[in-house]
mmCIF file of C-alpha atoms in Angstrom:
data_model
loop_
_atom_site.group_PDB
_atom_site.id
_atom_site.type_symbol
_atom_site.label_atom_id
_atom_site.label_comp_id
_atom_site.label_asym_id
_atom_site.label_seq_id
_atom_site.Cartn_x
_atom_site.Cartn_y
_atom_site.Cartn_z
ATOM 1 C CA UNK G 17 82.408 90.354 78.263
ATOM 2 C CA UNK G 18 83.286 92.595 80.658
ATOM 3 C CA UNK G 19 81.032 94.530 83.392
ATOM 4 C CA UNK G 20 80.895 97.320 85.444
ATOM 5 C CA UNK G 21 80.484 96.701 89.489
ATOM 6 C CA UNK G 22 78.879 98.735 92.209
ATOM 7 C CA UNK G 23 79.177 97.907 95.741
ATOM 8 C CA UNK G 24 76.199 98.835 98.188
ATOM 9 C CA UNK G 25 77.078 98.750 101.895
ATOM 10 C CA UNK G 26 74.873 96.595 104.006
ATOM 11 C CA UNK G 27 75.050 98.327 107.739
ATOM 12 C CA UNK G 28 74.519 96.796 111.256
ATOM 13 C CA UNK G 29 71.165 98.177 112.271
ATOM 14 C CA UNK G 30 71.035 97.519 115.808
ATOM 15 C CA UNK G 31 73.517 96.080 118.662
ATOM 16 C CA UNK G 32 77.078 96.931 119.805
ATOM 17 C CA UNK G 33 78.097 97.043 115.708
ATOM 18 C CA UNK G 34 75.146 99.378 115.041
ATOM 19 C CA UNK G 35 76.149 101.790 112.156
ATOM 20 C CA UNK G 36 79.192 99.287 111.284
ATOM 21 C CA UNK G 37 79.722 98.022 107.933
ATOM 22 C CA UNK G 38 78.524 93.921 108.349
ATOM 23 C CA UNK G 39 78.481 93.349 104.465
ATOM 24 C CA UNK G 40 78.501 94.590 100.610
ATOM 25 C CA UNK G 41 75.965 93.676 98.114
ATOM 26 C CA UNK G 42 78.384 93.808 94.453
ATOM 27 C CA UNK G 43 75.895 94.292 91.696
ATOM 28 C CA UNK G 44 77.637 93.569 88.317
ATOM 29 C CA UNK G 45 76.028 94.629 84.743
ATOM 30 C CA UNK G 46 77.558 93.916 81.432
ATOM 31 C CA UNK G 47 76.219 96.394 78.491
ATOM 32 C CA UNK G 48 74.501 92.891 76.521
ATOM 33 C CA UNK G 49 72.276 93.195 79.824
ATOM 34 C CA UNK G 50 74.105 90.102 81.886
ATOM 35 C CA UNK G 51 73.183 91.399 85.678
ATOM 36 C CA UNK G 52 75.101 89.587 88.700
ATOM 37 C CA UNK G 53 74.484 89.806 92.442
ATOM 38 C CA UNK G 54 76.423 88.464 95.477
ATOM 39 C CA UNK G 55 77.403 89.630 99.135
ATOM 40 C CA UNK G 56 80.990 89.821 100.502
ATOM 41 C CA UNK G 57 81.247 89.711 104.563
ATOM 42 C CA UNK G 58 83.154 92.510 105.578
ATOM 43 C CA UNK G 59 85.989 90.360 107.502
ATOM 44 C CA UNK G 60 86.602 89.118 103.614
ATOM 45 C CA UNK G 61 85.961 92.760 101.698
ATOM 46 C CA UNK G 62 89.719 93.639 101.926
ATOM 47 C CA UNK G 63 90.978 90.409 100.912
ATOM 48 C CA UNK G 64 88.710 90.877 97.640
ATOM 49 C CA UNK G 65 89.695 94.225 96.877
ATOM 50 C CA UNK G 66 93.261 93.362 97.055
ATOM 51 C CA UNK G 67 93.161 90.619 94.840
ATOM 52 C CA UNK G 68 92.165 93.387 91.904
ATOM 53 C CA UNK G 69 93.546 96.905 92.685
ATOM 54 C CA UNK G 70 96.154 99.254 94.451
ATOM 55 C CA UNK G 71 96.044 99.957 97.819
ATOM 56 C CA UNK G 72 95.091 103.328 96.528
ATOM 57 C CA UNK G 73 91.662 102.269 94.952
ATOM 58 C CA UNK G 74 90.977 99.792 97.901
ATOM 59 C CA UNK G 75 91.204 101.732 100.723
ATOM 60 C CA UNK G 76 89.053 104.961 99.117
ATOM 61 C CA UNK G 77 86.114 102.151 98.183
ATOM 62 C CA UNK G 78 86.801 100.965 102.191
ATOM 63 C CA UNK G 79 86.231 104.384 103.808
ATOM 64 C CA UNK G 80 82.953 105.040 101.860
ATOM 65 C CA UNK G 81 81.684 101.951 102.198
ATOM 66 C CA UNK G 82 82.752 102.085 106.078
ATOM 67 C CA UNK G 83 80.492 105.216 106.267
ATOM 68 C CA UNK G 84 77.541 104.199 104.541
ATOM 69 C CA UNK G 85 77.925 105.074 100.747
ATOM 70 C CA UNK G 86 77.480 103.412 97.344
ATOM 71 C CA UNK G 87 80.609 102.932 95.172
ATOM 72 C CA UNK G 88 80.710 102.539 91.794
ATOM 73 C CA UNK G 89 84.201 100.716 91.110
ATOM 74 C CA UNK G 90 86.450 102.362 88.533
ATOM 75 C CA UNK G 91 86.863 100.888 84.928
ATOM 76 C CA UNK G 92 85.310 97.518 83.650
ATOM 77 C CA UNK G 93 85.950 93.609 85.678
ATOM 78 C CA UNK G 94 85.934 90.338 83.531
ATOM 79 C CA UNK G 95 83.932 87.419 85.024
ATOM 80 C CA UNK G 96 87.122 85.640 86.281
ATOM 81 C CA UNK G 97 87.708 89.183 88.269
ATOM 82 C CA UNK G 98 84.098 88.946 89.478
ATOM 83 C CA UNK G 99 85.054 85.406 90.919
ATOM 84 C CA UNK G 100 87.767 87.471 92.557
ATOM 85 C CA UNK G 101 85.010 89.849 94.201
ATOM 86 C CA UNK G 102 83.624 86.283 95.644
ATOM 87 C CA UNK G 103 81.019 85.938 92.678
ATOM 88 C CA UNK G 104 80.065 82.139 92.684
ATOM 89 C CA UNK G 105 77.787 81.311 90.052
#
């Protein structure tokens, strides 16, 4: 089974780190309707994305996610590459 994964930036809303990306929220949807949720810390985000993708990829999902958009990861992710993300079931 294999699933596609969007990653929702979770923002500092007030304090010194106001505006600043403090977490992601990975939703994770397989087409027979399996849905998975978890939260990365951003101190771990980079660490995650490197363990799946290029440089490349990782550092374009970074930069939106660092200014407050939704990304939709490319292709499909496996459950073991979920764990990767920091999915715990």
């Amino acid at each position: 089974m294999t699933y596609t994964v969007r990653a929702n930036p979770v923002l500092h809303e007030f304090g010194e780190m106001e505006g600043q990306l403090g977490a992601v929220r990975f939703t994770a949807d397989s087409k027979s309707g399996s849905h998975r949720e978890w939260e990365v810390v951003a101190a771990d985000l980079d660490a995650r994305l490197y363990s799946l993708e290029s440089s490349g990829m990782r550092y374009g999902v970074l930069s939106k996610l660092r200014a407050g958009a939704r990304v939709e990861l490319p292709g499909t992710y496996t459950a073991g590459q979920l764990e990767a993300l920091g999915y715990t079931a």
